[in-house]
Amino acid sequence: MKGGEALELLAGELEQIQAETAEILQQHGTGRQELIPIIQEIQERLGYLPKPAMEQVARALDIPEVDVYSVATFYNQFRLNPPGKHQIKVCMGTACHMMGGHIVMDSFERRLEIKEGETTPDREFSLERVACVGCCALAPVVVVDEKVEAKVSPIRVDGILLTFEIEKKEQEKEQQEGGAEE
Ligand code: FES
């Protein structure tokens, strides 16, 4: 699964998506073979493939939207949701899977109330599965914002998320205090 309902766009986001997509489309031909290079470039620039961008590409290449969507969901490299401020990647390689990687994934899904491939509505966290990240001795492994977390248990999942929650509260407090001083 690669994510369900698209998240709501933020103010000004749709305009940015449309402008970037139009620019990318201009640089490519309109043949069907251009589809993958186009959506690769959109993802590179925007960090994901927004629905309005896929619709725009379908119109430009004169192909059904569902074709663009099928290609985007077929290849693992494409993501349909914006990356969260914190990116959580749960390793599902063989060693991690054997050591309970799916339990770790379940714990994140439950705590964040999203599914694998999705982003929380406040865009704080995105959750995805990755293949072996090369440190099987530490299985099950989770990569959080490029930091490898070793031998992750459901309790550790709570701990990881709690750290971010505390961090966020402290930042909010600092901002409030900063605002009050002005
Ligand atoms: S299988 Fe997870 S690090 Fe290798």
Coordinates of N, CA and C in Angstrom, one line a residue, residues 1 79 81-92 101-120 122-131 133 140-150 152-154 156-165:
M1 N 0.8 -1.2 0.0 CA 0.0 0.0 0.0 C 0.9 1.2 0.0
R79 N 6.3 8.6 -4.5 CA 5.5 8.7 -3.3 C 4.3 9.7 -3.7
N81 N 2.3 11.0 -1.3 CA 2.1 12.0 -0.2 C 3.3 12.8 0.1
P82 N 3.1 14.0 0.6 CA 4.3 14.9 0.8 C 5.1 14.3 1.9
P83 N 6.4 14.4 1.9 CA 7.3 13.9 3.0 C 7.0 14.7 4.2
G84 N 6.9 14.0 5.4 CA 6.7 14.6 6.6 C 7.9 15.4 7.1
K85 N 7.8 16.2 8.1 CA 8.9 17.0 8.6 C 9.9 15.9 9.1
H86 N 9.4 14.9 9.7 CA 10.2 13.7 10.2 C 9.8 12.5 9.4
Q87 N 10.8 11.9 8.7 CA 10.6 10.8 7.9 C 11.0 9.5 8.6
I88 N 10.0 8.6 8.7 CA 10.2 7.4 9.4 C 10.2 6.2 8.4
K89 N 11.4 5.5 8.3 CA 11.5 4.4 7.4 C 11.7 3.1 8.1
V90 N 10.7 2.3 8.0 CA 10.8 1.0 8.7 C 11.4 0.0 7.7
C91 N 12.5 -0.7 8.2 CA 13.2 -1.6 7.3 C 12.3 -2.9 7.2
M92 N 12.1 -3.4 6.0 CA 11.3 -4.6 5.9 C 12.2 -5.6 5.1
G101 N 9.9 -6.7 12.2 CA 9.8 -5.4 11.5 C 8.3 -5.0 11.3
H102 N 7.5 -6.0 11.0 CA 6.0 -5.7 10.8 C 5.3 -5.3 12.1
I103 N 5.8 -5.8 13.2 CA 5.3 -5.3 14.5 C 5.6 -3.9 14.8
V104 N 6.9 -3.5 14.4 CA 7.3 -2.1 14.5 C 6.5 -1.2 13.6
M105 N 6.2 -1.7 12.4 CA 5.4 -0.9 11.4 C 4.0 -0.8 12.0
D106 N 3.4 -1.8 12.5 CA 2.1 -1.8 13.1 C 2.0 -0.7 14.3
S107 N 3.1 -0.7 15.1 CA 3.1 0.2 16.2 C 3.1 1.6 15.7
F108 N 4.0 1.9 14.7 CA 4.0 3.3 14.2 C 2.6 3.7 13.6
E109 N 2.0 2.7 12.8 CA 0.7 3.0 12.2 C -0.3 3.3 13.3
R110 N -0.3 2.6 14.3 CA -1.3 2.8 15.4 C -1.0 4.1 16.1
R111 N 0.2 4.4 16.4 CA 0.5 5.6 17.2 C 0.3 6.9 16.4
L112 N 0.6 6.8 15.1 CA 0.5 8.0 14.2 C -0.9 8.1 13.5
E113 N -1.6 7.0 13.6 CA -3.0 6.9 13.0 C -2.9 7.1 11.5
I114 N -1.9 6.6 10.9 CA -1.8 6.6 9.4 C -1.3 5.2 9.0
K115 N -1.4 5.0 7.7 CA -0.9 3.7 7.2 C 0.5 4.0 6.5
E116 N 1.1 2.9 6.3 CA 2.4 2.9 5.6 C 2.2 3.7 4.2
G117 N 3.1 4.6 3.9 CA 3.0 5.4 2.7 C 2.3 6.7 2.9
E118 N 1.8 6.9 4.1 CA 1.0 8.1 4.3 C 1.8 9.1 5.2
T119 N 1.2 10.3 5.3 CA 1.8 11.4 6.0 C 0.7 11.9 7.0
T120 N 1.1 12.2 8.2 CA 0.1 12.7 9.2 C -0.5 14.1 8.7
D122 N -0.9 16.8 10.0 CA -0.2 18.0 10.3 C 1.2 18.1 9.6
R123 N 1.4 17.0 8.9 CA 2.7 16.8 8.1 C 3.9 16.7 8.9
E124 N 3.8 16.3 10.2 CA 4.9 16.2 11.1 C 5.7 14.9 10.7
F125 N 4.9 13.8 10.4 CA 5.5 12.5 10.2 C 5.1 11.8 8.9
S126 N 6.0 11.2 8.2 CA 5.6 10.3 7.1 C 6.2 8.9 7.4
L127 N 5.5 7.9 7.0 CA 5.9 6.6 7.3 C 6.0 5.7 6.1
E128 N 7.2 5.1 5.9 CA 7.3 4.2 4.7 C 8.1 3.0 5.0
R129 N 8.0 2.0 4.2 CA 8.8 0.8 4.3 C 10.0 0.9 3.4
V130 N 11.1 0.4 3.8 CA 12.3 0.4 2.9 C 12.9 -1.0 2.9
A131 N 13.7 -1.3 1.9 CA 14.4 -2.6 1.8 C 15.6 -2.5 2.7
V133 N 18.6 -1.8 4.8 CA 19.4 -0.6 4.8 C 20.9 -0.9 5.2
P140 N 15.4 -5.4 14.5 CA 14.7 -4.6 13.4 C 15.1 -3.2 13.5
V141 N 15.4 -2.6 12.3 CA 15.9 -1.3 12.2 C 14.9 -0.3 11.7
V142 N 15.0 0.9 12.2 CA 14.1 2.0 11.7 C 15.1 3.2 11.4
V143 N 14.9 3.8 10.3 CA 15.7 5.0 10.0 C 14.8 6.2 10.2
V144 N 15.2 7.0 11.2 CA 14.3 8.2 11.5 C 15.2 9.4 11.1
D145 N 14.7 10.2 10.1 CA 15.5 11.4 9.7 C 17.0 11.0 9.5
E146 N 17.3 10.0 8.8 CA 18.6 9.5 8.5 C 19.4 8.9 9.7
K147 N 18.8 8.9 10.8 CA 19.4 8.3 12.0 C 18.9 6.8 12.1
V148 N 19.9 5.9 12.3 CA 19.5 4.5 12.4 C 19.1 4.2 13.8
E149 N 18.0 3.6 14.0 CA 17.6 3.2 15.4 C 17.6 1.7 15.4
A150 N 18.4 1.1 16.3 CA 18.6 -0.3 16.3 C 17.7 -1.1 17.2
V152 N 14.6 -2.1 17.4 CA 13.4 -1.3 17.8 C 12.3 -2.2 18.2
S153 N 11.8 -1.8 19.4 CA 10.6 -2.6 20.0 C 9.4 -1.6 20.0
P154 N 8.2 -2.1 20.2 CA 7.1 -1.2 20.3 C 7.3 -0.1 21.3
R156 N 10.1 1.3 22.2 CA 11.0 2.2 21.6 C 10.3 3.1 20.6
V157 N 9.3 2.6 19.9 CA 8.4 3.4 19.0 C 7.8 4.6 19.8
D158 N 7.3 4.2 20.9 CA 6.7 5.3 21.8 C 7.7 6.3 22.2
G159 N 8.9 5.8 22.5 CA 10.0 6.7 22.9 C 10.4 7.6 21.8
I160 N 10.5 7.1 20.6 CA 11.0 7.9 19.5 C 10.0 9.0 19.3
L161 N 8.7 8.7 19.3 CA 7.7 9.7 19.0 C 7.5 10.7 20.1
L162 N 7.7 10.2 21.4 CA 7.7 11.1 22.5 C 8.8 12.1 22.5
T163 N 9.9 11.7 22.0 CA 11.1 12.7 21.9 C 10.7 13.8 21.0
F164 N 10.1 13.5 19.9 CA 9.7 14.5 18.9 C 8.6 15.4 19.5
E165 N 7.6 14.8 20.2 CA 6.5 15.6 20.8 C 7.1 16.6 21.8

